[in-house]
Coordinates of N, CA and C in Angstrom, one line a residue:
Chain A
N932 N 1.6 -17.8 12.6 CA 1.4 -16.3 12.4 C 0.2 -16.1 11.5
A933 N -0.8 -15.3 12.0 CA -1.9 -15.0 11.2 C -1.6 -13.8 10.3
G934 N -0.6 -13.0 10.7 CA -0.2 -11.8 9.9 C -1.1 -10.6 10.3
V935 N -1.7 -9.9 9.4 CA -2.6 -8.8 9.6 C -4.0 -9.3 9.4
T936 N -4.8 -9.2 10.4 CA -6.2 -9.6 10.4 C -7.2 -8.5 10.5
Q937 N -8.1 -8.4 9.5 CA -9.1 -7.3 9.5 C -10.5 -7.9 9.6
T938 N -11.3 -7.2 10.5 CA -12.7 -7.6 10.6 C -13.5 -6.4 10.7
P939 N -14.8 -6.4 10.2 CA -15.3 -7.4 9.3 C -14.8 -7.4 7.9
K940 N -15.0 -8.4 7.1 CA -14.6 -8.3 5.7 C -15.6 -7.5 4.9
F941 N -16.9 -7.6 5.3 CA -17.9 -6.8 4.6 C -18.8 -6.1 5.6
Q942 N -19.3 -4.9 5.3 CA -20.2 -4.2 6.2 C -21.1 -3.3 5.4
V943 N -22.4 -3.2 5.7 CA -23.2 -2.2 5.1 C -23.8 -1.4 6.2
L944 N -23.7 -0.1 6.1 CA -24.1 0.9 7.1 C -25.1 1.9 6.4
K945 N -25.9 2.5 7.3 CA -26.8 3.6 6.8 C -26.1 4.9 7.2
T946 N -26.3 5.9 6.4 CA -25.7 7.2 6.7 C -26.0 7.6 8.1
G947 N -24.9 8.1 8.8 CA -25.1 8.5 10.2 C -24.7 7.5 11.2
Q948 N -24.7 6.2 10.8 CA -24.3 5.2 11.8 C -22.8 5.2 12.0
S949 N -22.4 4.7 13.2 CA -21.0 4.6 13.5 C -20.6 3.1 13.5
M950 N -19.3 2.9 13.3 CA -18.8 1.5 13.4 C -17.3 1.6 13.5
T951 N -16.7 0.5 13.9 CA -15.3 0.3 14.0 C -14.8 -0.8 13.1
L952 N -13.8 -0.5 12.3 CA -13.1 -1.6 11.6 C -11.9 -2.0 12.4
Q953 N -11.8 -3.3 12.7 CA -10.7 -3.8 13.5 C -9.5 -4.2 12.7
C954 N -8.3 -4.0 13.2 CA -7.1 -4.5 12.6 C -6.2 -5.0 13.7
A955 N -5.7 -6.2 13.6 CA -4.8 -6.8 14.5 C -3.6 -7.5 13.8
Q956 N -2.4 -7.4 14.4 CA -1.3 -8.1 13.8 C -0.5 -8.8 14.9
D957 N 0.0 -9.9 14.6 CA 0.7 -10.8 15.6 C 2.2 -10.9 15.3
M958 N 2.7 -9.9 14.7 CA 4.1 -9.9 14.3 C 5.0 -8.9 15.1
N959 N 4.3 -8.3 16.1 CA 5.0 -7.4 17.0 C 5.6 -6.2 16.2
H960 N 4.8 -5.7 15.2 CA 5.2 -4.6 14.4 C 4.9 -3.3 15.1
E961 N 5.8 -2.4 15.0 CA 5.7 -1.1 15.6 C 4.7 -0.2 14.7
Y962 N 4.9 -0.3 13.4 CA 4.2 0.7 12.5 C 2.9 0.0 12.0
M963 N 1.8 0.8 12.1 CA 0.5 0.3 11.5 C -0.2 1.5 10.8
S964 N -1.0 1.2 9.8 CA -1.6 2.2 9.1 C -2.9 1.7 8.4
W965 N -3.7 2.7 8.1 CA -5.0 2.4 7.4 C -5.0 3.2 6.0
Y966 N -5.4 2.4 5.0 CA -5.6 3.0 3.7 C -7.0 2.7 3.2
R967 N -7.5 3.6 2.3 CA -8.7 3.3 1.6 C -8.4 3.2 0.2
Q968 N -9.2 2.4 -0.5 CA -8.9 2.2 -2.0 C -10.2 2.4 -2.7
D969 N -10.3 3.3 -3.6 CA -11.4 3.6 -4.4 C -11.0 3.4 -5.9
P970 N -12.0 3.1 -6.8 CA -11.7 2.9 -8.2 C -10.9 4.1 -8.8
G971 N -9.8 3.8 -9.4 CA -9.1 4.9 -10.1 C -8.3 5.8 -9.2
M972 N -8.3 5.5 -7.9 CA -7.7 6.4 -6.9 C -6.5 5.8 -6.3
G973 N -6.2 4.6 -6.5 CA -5.1 3.9 -5.8 C -5.4 3.8 -4.3
L974 N -4.3 3.7 -3.5 CA -4.4 3.6 -2.1 C -4.1 5.0 -1.4
R975 N -5.0 5.4 -0.6 CA -4.8 6.7 0.1 C -4.7 6.5 1.6
L976 N -3.7 7.1 2.2 CA -3.4 6.9 3.6 C -4.4 7.7 4.4
I977 N -5.0 7.1 5.4 CA -6.0 7.7 6.3 C -5.3 8.2 7.6
H978 N -4.8 7.2 8.3 CA -4.0 7.5 9.6 C -2.9 6.4 9.7
Y979 N -1.9 6.7 10.5 CA -0.9 5.8 10.8 C -0.4 5.9 12.2
S980 N 0.4 4.9 12.6 CA 0.9 4.9 14.0 C 2.3 4.3 14.0
V981 N 3.2 4.9 14.7 CA 4.6 4.4 14.8 C 4.8 3.6 16.1
G982 N 3.8 3.5 16.9 CA 3.9 2.7 18.1 C 2.7 3.0 19.1
A983 N 2.6 2.2 20.1 CA 1.5 2.3 21.0 C 1.4 3.8 21.6
G984 N 0.2 4.3 21.6 CA 0.1 5.7 22.1 C 0.4 6.8 21.1
I985 N 0.8 6.5 19.9 CA 1.3 7.5 18.9 C 0.5 7.3 17.6
T986 N -0.3 8.3 17.2 CA -1.0 8.3 15.9 C -0.8 9.6 15.2
D987 N -1.0 9.5 13.9 CA -0.8 10.8 13.1 C -1.7 10.6 11.9
Q988 N -2.0 11.8 11.3 CA -2.9 11.8 10.1 C -2.2 11.6 8.8
G989 N -2.9 11.0 7.9 CA -2.4 10.7 6.6 C -3.0 11.7 5.6
E990 N -3.2 11.3 4.4 CA -3.8 12.2 3.3 C -5.2 12.5 3.5
V991 N -6.0 11.6 3.9 CA -7.5 11.8 4.0 C -8.0 11.4 5.4
P992 N -7.7 12.1 6.4 CA -8.1 11.7 7.8 C -9.5 12.1 8.2
N993 N -10.1 13.0 7.5 CA -11.4 13.6 7.9 C -12.5 12.5 7.9
G994 N -13.2 12.4 9.0 CA -14.3 11.5 9.2 C -13.9 10.2 9.8
Y995 N -12.6 10.1 10.2 CA -12.1 8.9 10.8 C -11.3 9.2 12.0
N996 N -11.4 8.3 13.0 CA -10.6 8.4 14.2 C -9.8 7.1 14.4
V997 N -8.7 7.2 15.1 CA -7.9 6.0 15.4 C -7.3 6.2 16.8
S998 N -6.9 5.0 17.3 CA -6.2 5.0 18.6 C -5.3 3.8 18.6
R999 N -4.2 3.8 19.4 CA -3.3 2.7 19.4 C -2.9 2.4 20.9
S1000 N -3.8 1.7 21.6 CA -3.6 1.4 23.0 C -2.6 0.2 23.2
T1001 N -2.5 -0.7 22.2 CA -1.6 -1.8 22.3 C -0.8 -1.9 21.0
T1002 N 0.3 -2.6 21.0 CA 1.1 -2.8 19.8 C 0.3 -3.6 18.7
E1003 N -0.5 -4.5 19.2 CA -1.2 -5.4 18.3 C -2.4 -4.8 17.5
D1004 N -3.1 -3.9 18.1 CA -4.4 -3.5 17.5 C -4.3 -2.0 17.1
F1005 N -5.1 -1.8 16.0 CA -5.1 -0.4 15.5 C -6.5 -0.2 14.8
P1006 N -7.5 0.0 15.6 CA -8.9 0.2 15.1 C -9.2 1.5 14.4
L1007 N -10.0 1.4 13.4 CA -10.4 2.6 12.7 C -11.9 2.9 12.9
R1008 N -12.2 4.1 13.4 CA -13.6 4.4 13.8 C -14.2 5.4 12.8
L1009 N -15.4 5.1 12.4 CA -16.2 6.0 11.6 C -17.3 6.5 12.6
L1010 N -17.3 7.7 13.0 CA -18.3 8.2 14.0 C -19.7 8.5 13.4
S1011 N -19.7 8.9 12.1 CA -21.0 9.2 11.5 C -20.8 9.0 10.0
A1012 N -21.1 7.7 9.6 CA -20.8 7.3 8.2 C -21.5 8.1 7.2
A1013 N -20.8 8.4 6.1 CA -21.3 9.1 4.9 C -21.1 8.2 3.7
P1014 N -22.0 8.4 2.6 CA -21.8 7.6 1.4 C -20.4 7.8 0.8
S1015 N -19.8 8.9 1.0 CA -18.4 9.1 0.5 C -17.4 8.2 1.1
Q1016 N -17.8 7.6 2.2 CA -16.8 6.6 2.9 C -17.0 5.2 2.4
T1017 N -17.9 5.0 1.4 CA -18.0 3.7 0.8 C -16.7 3.4 0.1
S1018 N -16.0 2.3 0.4 CA -14.7 2.0 0.0 C -14.2 0.7 0.4
V1019 N -13.0 0.3 0.0 CA -12.4 -0.9 0.5 C -11.2 -0.4 1.4
Y1020 N -11.2 -0.8 2.6 CA -10.2 -0.4 3.6 C -9.1 -1.4 3.9
F1021 N -7.9 -1.0 3.8 CA -6.8 -1.9 4.1 C -6.0 -1.4 5.3
C1022 N -5.6 -2.4 6.1 CA -4.7 -2.1 7.2 C -3.4 -2.7 6.9
A1023 N -2.3 -2.0 7.2 CA -1.0 -2.5 6.9 C 0.0 -2.3 8.1
S1024 N 1.0 -3.1 8.2 CA 1.9 -3.0 9.3 C 3.3 -3.2 8.8
S1025 N 4.3 -2.7 9.6 CA 5.7 -2.9 9.3 C 6.5 -3.0 10.6
Y1026 N 7.6 -3.8 10.5 CA 8.4 -4.0 11.7 C 9.1 -2.7 12.0
S1027 N 9.5 -2.0 11.0 CA 10.3 -0.8 11.2 C 9.4 0.4 11.5
K1028 N 9.9 1.3 12.5 CA 9.2 2.5 12.7 C 9.4 3.5 11.6
Q1029 N 10.4 3.2 10.8 CA 10.6 4.0 9.5 C 10.2 3.0 8.4
P1030 N 9.0 2.9 8.1 CA 8.5 1.9 7.2 C 9.0 2.0 5.7
N1031 N 9.6 3.2 5.4 CA 10.1 3.3 4.0 C 11.3 2.4 3.8
T1032 N 11.9 1.9 4.9 CA 13.0 1.0 4.7 C 12.7 -0.5 4.9
G1033 N 11.4 -0.8 4.9 CA 11.0 -2.2 5.1 C 9.8 -2.5 4.4
E1034 N 9.3 -3.7 4.6 CA 8.1 -4.2 3.9 C 6.9 -3.9 4.7
L1035 N 5.8 -3.5 3.9 CA 4.5 -3.3 4.5 C 3.7 -4.6 4.3
F1036 N 3.1 -5.1 5.4 CA 2.3 -6.3 5.3 C 0.8 -5.8 5.4
F1037 N 0.0 -6.2 4.4 CA -1.3 -5.8 4.3 C -2.3 -6.9 4.7
G1038 N -3.5 -6.4 5.3 CA -4.6 -7.3 5.5 C -5.3 -7.6 4.2
E1039 N -6.4 -8.4 4.3 CA -7.2 -8.7 3.1 C -8.2 -7.7 2.7
G1040 N -8.4 -6.7 3.6 CA -9.3 -5.7 3.2 C -10.7 -5.8 3.9
S1041 N -11.4 -4.7 4.1 CA -12.7 -4.6 4.6 C -13.5 -3.8 3.6
R1042 N -14.6 -4.4 3.1 CA -15.4 -3.6 2.1 C -16.6 -3.0 2.8
L1043 N -16.6 -1.7 2.8 CA -17.7 -1.0 3.5 C -18.6 -0.2 2.5
T1044 N -19.9 -0.4 2.6 CA -20.9 0.3 1.8 C -21.7 1.1 2.7
V1045 N -21.8 2.4 2.4 CA -22.7 3.3 3.2 C -23.9 3.8 2.3
L1046 N -25.1 3.4 2.8 CA -26.3 3.8 2.0 C -26.9 5.1 2.4
Chain B
L346 N 6.7 15.3 0.4 CA 6.4 14.0 0.1 C 6.6 13.7 -1.4
A347 N 7.3 12.7 -1.7 CA 7.6 12.4 -3.1 C 6.3 11.9 -3.7
K348 N 5.9 12.4 -4.9 CA 4.8 11.9 -5.6 C 5.3 11.0 -6.8
T349 N 4.6 10.0 -7.0 CA 5.0 9.1 -8.1 C 4.0 9.1 -9.3
T350 N 4.6 8.9 -10.5 CA 3.8 8.8 -11.7 C 4.1 7.6 -12.4
Q351 N 3.1 6.8 -12.7 CA 3.2 5.5 -13.4 C 2.3 5.5 -14.6
P352 N 2.5 4.7 -15.6 CA 1.5 4.5 -16.7 C 0.3 3.8 -16.0
I353 N -0.9 4.2 -16.5 CA -2.1 3.7 -16.0 C -2.3 2.2 -16.3
S354 N -1.9 1.8 -17.5 CA -2.0 0.4 -17.9 C -0.9 0.0 -18.9
M355 N -0.7 -1.3 -18.9 CA 0.2 -1.9 -19.9 C -0.3 -3.3 -20.3
D356 N 0.0 -3.7 -21.5 CA -0.4 -5.0 -22.0 C 0.9 -5.8 -22.4
S357 N 0.9 -7.1 -22.2 CA 2.0 -7.9 -22.5 C 1.5 -9.3 -22.9
Y358 N 2.4 -10.1 -23.4 CA 2.1 -11.5 -23.7 C 2.9 -12.4 -22.8
E359 N 2.4 -13.6 -22.6 CA 3.1 -14.6 -21.8 C 4.6 -14.8 -22.4
G360 N 5.5 -14.9 -21.5 CA 6.9 -15.2 -21.9 C 7.7 -13.9 -22.1
Q361 N 7.1 -12.8 -22.2 CA 7.8 -11.5 -22.5 C 8.3 -10.9 -21.2
E362 N 9.4 -10.1 -21.4 CA 9.8 -9.3 -20.2 C 9.0 -8.0 -20.2
V363 N 8.6 -7.6 -19.0 CA 7.8 -6.4 -18.9 C 8.6 -5.4 -18.0
N364 N 8.7 -4.2 -18.4 CA 9.4 -3.1 -17.7 C 8.3 -2.0 -17.4
I365 N 8.1 -1.7 -16.1 CA 7.2 -0.7 -15.7 C 8.1 0.4 -15.0
T366 N 7.9 1.6 -15.6 CA 8.7 2.7 -15.1 C 7.9 3.6 -14.2
C367 N 8.5 4.1 -13.1 CA 7.9 5.1 -12.2 C 8.7 6.3 -12.1
S368 N 8.1 7.5 -12.2 CA 8.8 8.7 -12.1 C 8.5 9.3 -10.7
H369 N 9.6 9.7 -10.0 CA 9.5 10.3 -8.7 C 10.6 11.5 -8.6
N370 N 10.2 12.6 -9.2 CA 11.2 13.7 -9.4 C 11.6 14.3 -8.0
N371 N 10.7 14.2 -7.0 CA 10.9 14.9 -5.8 C 11.4 14.0 -4.7
I372 N 12.0 12.9 -5.0 CA 12.5 11.9 -4.1 C 13.5 12.5 -3.1
A373 N 13.4 12.2 -1.8 CA 14.3 12.8 -0.8 C 15.5 11.8 -0.6
T374 N 16.5 12.4 0.0 CA 17.8 11.7 0.1 C 17.6 10.4 0.8
N375 N 16.8 10.3 1.8 CA 16.7 9.1 2.6 C 15.5 8.2 2.2
D376 N 14.8 8.5 1.1 CA 13.7 7.7 0.6 C 14.2 6.5 -0.1
Y377 N 13.5 5.3 0.2 CA 13.7 4.1 -0.5 C 12.6 4.0 -1.6
I378 N 12.8 3.1 -2.5 CA 11.8 2.9 -3.6 C 11.3 1.4 -3.4
T379 N 10.0 1.3 -3.3 CA 9.4 -0.1 -3.1 C 8.3 -0.3 -4.1
W380 N 8.2 -1.5 -4.5 CA 7.2 -1.9 -5.5 C 6.3 -3.0 -4.8
Y381 N 5.0 -2.8 -5.1 CA 4.0 -3.8 -4.6 C 3.1 -4.3 -5.7
Q382 N 2.6 -5.5 -5.5 CA 1.7 -6.1 -6.5 C 0.4 -6.4 -5.8
Q383 N -0.7 -6.1 -6.5 CA -2.0 -6.3 -5.9 C -2.9 -7.0 -6.9
F384 N -3.5 -8.2 -6.4 CA -4.5 -8.9 -7.2 C -5.9 -8.4 -6.7
P385 N -6.9 -8.6 -7.5 CA -8.3 -8.2 -7.2 C -8.7 -8.9 -5.8
S386 N -9.3 -8.1 -5.0 CA -9.9 -8.5 -3.7 C -8.8 -9.0 -2.7
Q387 N -7.6 -8.5 -2.9 CA -6.5 -8.8 -2.0 C -5.7 -7.6 -1.6
G388 N -5.0 -7.6 -0.5 CA -4.2 -6.5 -0.2 C -2.9 -6.6 -1.0
P389 N -2.2 -5.4 -1.2 CA -1.0 -5.4 -1.9 C 0.1 -6.3 -1.2
R390 N 1.0 -6.8 -2.1 CA 2.1 -7.6 -1.6 C 3.4 -7.1 -2.0
F391 N 4.4 -7.0 -1.1 CA 5.7 -6.5 -1.4 C 6.4 -7.4 -2.5
I392 N 7.0 -6.6 -3.5 CA 7.8 -7.3 -4.5 C 9.3 -7.1 -4.3
I393 N 9.7 -5.9 -4.2 CA 11.1 -5.6 -4.2 C 11.3 -4.1 -3.7
Q394 N 12.5 -3.9 -3.1 CA 12.9 -2.6 -2.7 C 14.3 -2.2 -3.0
G395 N 14.6 -1.0 -3.2 CA 15.9 -0.6 -3.5 C 16.2 0.9 -3.2
Y396 N 17.5 1.3 -3.1 CA 17.8 2.7 -2.8 C 18.5 3.3 -4.1
K397 N 19.5 2.5 -4.6 CA 20.1 3.0 -5.8 C 20.7 1.8 -6.6
T398 N 21.1 2.0 -7.8 CA 21.6 1.0 -8.8 C 20.6 -0.1 -9.1
K399 N 21.0 -1.3 -8.9 CA 20.1 -2.5 -9.3 C 20.0 -3.4 -8.1
V400 N 18.7 -3.9 -8.0 CA 18.4 -4.9 -7.0 C 17.7 -6.1 -7.7
T401 N 18.0 -7.3 -7.4 CA 17.4 -8.4 -8.0 C 17.0 -9.4 -6.9
N402 N 15.8 -10.0 -7.1 CA 15.4 -11.1 -6.2 C 14.8 -12.2 -7.1
E403 N 14.1 -13.1 -6.5 CA 13.7 -14.3 -7.3 C 12.5 -14.0 -8.2
V404 N 11.9 -12.9 -8.0 CA 10.7 -12.6 -8.9 C 10.9 -11.3 -9.8
A405 N 11.8 -10.4 -9.5 CA 11.9 -9.2 -10.2 C 13.2 -8.5 -10.1
S406 N 13.5 -7.5 -10.9 CA 14.6 -6.7 -10.8 C 14.2 -5.2 -10.7
L407 N 15.0 -4.4 -10.0 CA 14.6 -3.0 -9.9 C 15.9 -2.2 -10.3
F408 N 15.7 -1.3 -11.3 CA 16.7 -0.5 -11.8 C 16.5 0.9 -11.4
I409 N 17.5 1.5 -10.7 CA 17.4 2.9 -10.3 C 18.6 3.7 -10.8
P410 N 18.4 4.7 -11.6 CA 19.5 5.5 -12.1 C 20.2 6.3 -11.0
A411 N 21.3 6.9 -11.4 CA 22.1 7.6 -10.4 C 21.3 8.8 -9.8
D412 N 20.5 9.5 -10.6 CA 19.8 10.7 -10.0 C 18.6 10.3 -9.2
R413 N 18.2 9.0 -9.3 CA 17.1 8.4 -8.5 C 15.7 9.0 -8.7
K414 N 15.6 9.8 -9.8 CA 14.3 10.4 -10.1 C 13.3 9.5 -10.8
S415 N 13.7 8.3 -11.1 CA 12.8 7.3 -11.7 C 13.3 5.9 -11.3
S416 N 12.5 4.9 -11.5 CA 12.9 3.6 -11.3 C 12.1 2.7 -12.2
T417 N 12.7 1.5 -12.5 CA 12.0 0.6 -13.4 C 11.9 -0.8 -12.8
L418 N 10.7 -1.3 -12.7 CA 10.5 -2.7 -12.3 C 10.5 -3.6 -13.5
S419 N 11.3 -4.6 -13.4 CA 11.4 -5.5 -14.6 C 11.0 -6.9 -14.1
L420 N 10.0 -7.4 -14.9 CA 9.4 -8.7 -14.6 C 9.8 -9.7 -15.8
P421 N 10.7 -10.6 -15.5 CA 11.1 -11.5 -16.6 C 10.1 -12.6 -17.0
R422 N 9.9 -12.8 -18.2 CA 9.1 -13.9 -18.7 C 7.7 -14.0 -17.9
V423 N 6.9 -13.0 -18.1 CA 5.6 -12.9 -17.4 C 4.7 -14.1 -17.8
S424 N 3.8 -14.4 -16.9 CA 2.8 -15.4 -17.1 C 1.4 -14.8 -16.9
L425 N 0.4 -15.5 -17.1 CA -1.0 -15.0 -16.9 C -1.2 -14.6 -15.5
S426 N -0.6 -15.3 -14.6 CA -0.7 -15.0 -13.1 C -0.1 -13.7 -12.7
D427 N 0.7 -13.1 -13.6 CA 1.3 -11.8 -13.2 C 0.3 -10.6 -13.5
T428 N -0.8 -10.9 -14.1 CA -1.8 -9.9 -14.3 C -2.3 -9.3 -13.0
A429 N -2.0 -8.0 -12.7 CA -2.2 -7.4 -11.4 C -2.0 -5.9 -11.6
V430 N -2.2 -5.2 -10.5 CA -1.9 -3.8 -10.4 C -0.5 -3.7 -9.7
Y431 N 0.4 -2.9 -10.2 CA 1.7 -2.7 -9.6 C 1.9 -1.3 -9.1
Y432 N 2.2 -1.1 -7.9 CA 2.4 0.2 -7.3 C 3.9 0.5 -7.0
C433 N 4.3 1.7 -7.3 CA 5.6 2.2 -7.0 C 5.4 3.1 -5.7
L434 N 6.1 2.9 -4.7 CA 6.0 3.6 -3.5 C 7.3 4.2 -3.1
V435 N 7.3 5.5 -2.9 CA 8.5 6.3 -2.5 C 8.3 7.0 -1.2
G436 N 9.2 7.0 -0.3 CA 9.0 7.7 0.9 C 9.0 6.9 2.2
G437 N 8.6 7.3 3.3 CA 8.1 8.6 3.6 C 9.1 9.5 4.2
G438 N 10.4 9.4 4.0 CA 11.3 10.4 4.5 C 11.2 10.5 6.0
A439 N 11.1 11.8 6.5 CA 11.1 12.0 7.9 C 9.7 11.9 8.5
T440 N 8.6 11.8 7.7 CA 7.3 11.8 8.2 C 6.6 10.5 8.4
N441 N 7.2 9.4 7.8 CA 6.6 8.1 7.9 C 5.3 8.0 7.2
K442 N 5.0 9.0 6.3 CA 3.7 8.9 5.5 C 4.1 8.2 4.2
L443 N 3.5 7.0 4.0 CA 3.8 6.3 2.8 C 2.6 6.5 1.9
I444 N 2.9 7.3 0.8 CA 1.9 7.7 -0.1 C 2.0 6.9 -1.4
F445 N 0.9 6.1 -1.7 CA 0.9 5.3 -3.0 C 0.4 6.2 -4.1
G446 N 0.9 5.8 -5.3 CA 0.3 6.4 -6.5 C -0.9 5.6 -7.0
T447 N -1.3 5.8 -8.2 CA -2.5 5.2 -8.7 C -2.2 3.8 -9.3
G448 N -1.0 3.4 -9.4 CA -0.6 2.1 -9.9 C -0.7 1.9 -11.4
T449 N -0.2 0.8 -11.8 CA -0.2 0.3 -13.2 C -0.9 -1.0 -13.3
L450 N -1.9 -1.1 -14.1 CA -2.6 -2.3 -14.4 C -1.9 -3.1 -15.5
L451 N -1.3 -4.2 -15.2 CA -0.6 -5.0 -16.2 C -1.5 -6.2 -16.6
A452 N -1.8 -6.2 -17.8 CA -2.7 -7.3 -18.4 C -1.8 -8.2 -19.2
V453 N -1.7 -9.5 -18.8 CA -0.9 -10.4 -19.6 C -1.8 -11.3 -20.4
Q454 N -1.6 -11.4 -21.6 CA -2.4 -12.3 -22.5 C -1.7 -13.5 -23.0
P455 N -2.5 -14.5 -23.3 CA -1.8 -15.8 -23.8 C -1.1 -15.6 -25.1

C-alpha cells in the first residue's frame, strides 16, 4: 500500500498559469479532501468528496476546481494561479463517508509557489 | 460547524506528562473529537479519537468531560521526538466538512 500519493512535491508557477495537483490513494477510500496550510493559519479545507462523482466546497474553495471521476483519484486544479495561492497543499482520505468517525490519512504535501 | 480553540504553543521537558486542552463549545451531538500530530514537512498523522469519557491507546489518552465542550490530549513522558504541532479536530456532523483549528506547537526540551 502506497497510501495517499501527491504529485508534484514542489512546483513554481507564474501568475496566471494553470496547473493540476494530483492525489491518488490505493486504500479504496470513499472520502477524499484537499487542504492548504499557510503559516499561522493551520489547515484550511478547500474541497472534499464523499465518493466518485460527488464533490463539495470547503472553507476556501475560490480559485480551485476539483472532480472525482474515480474512487482513487482526486485532482485539484488551479485555473489561473495567483500569489495568494502560494501554500503547502495536503490531500487526505478516509474509509468512512462520514470521516468524523474515522481516521484521515494524509499525503506528504505539495509545496506550490506562485510568482 | 464546531470551532476549536487551542493554545498556540506549549513548552515541556523530556519525561514530563503534557496535557493539551481544546475548547469546542459548539460541538454537535454526533461529532467525534480527533487529535492529529504534524511534524515539519509532513502531513498530519492520526493520534487518537473519542466521543465521550476517556480513551487510551499506546501513545496517548484523551479525556472528554460529560458536557463535551472541551477535550484534553495527554501525552505521557514526552521525548524530544514529540516536538510537533498537535491539532484538535471536531466534526463534521452532517456536512462532512472537517475543519481544523490552528493547532498547538509543543516544544520538548532536554
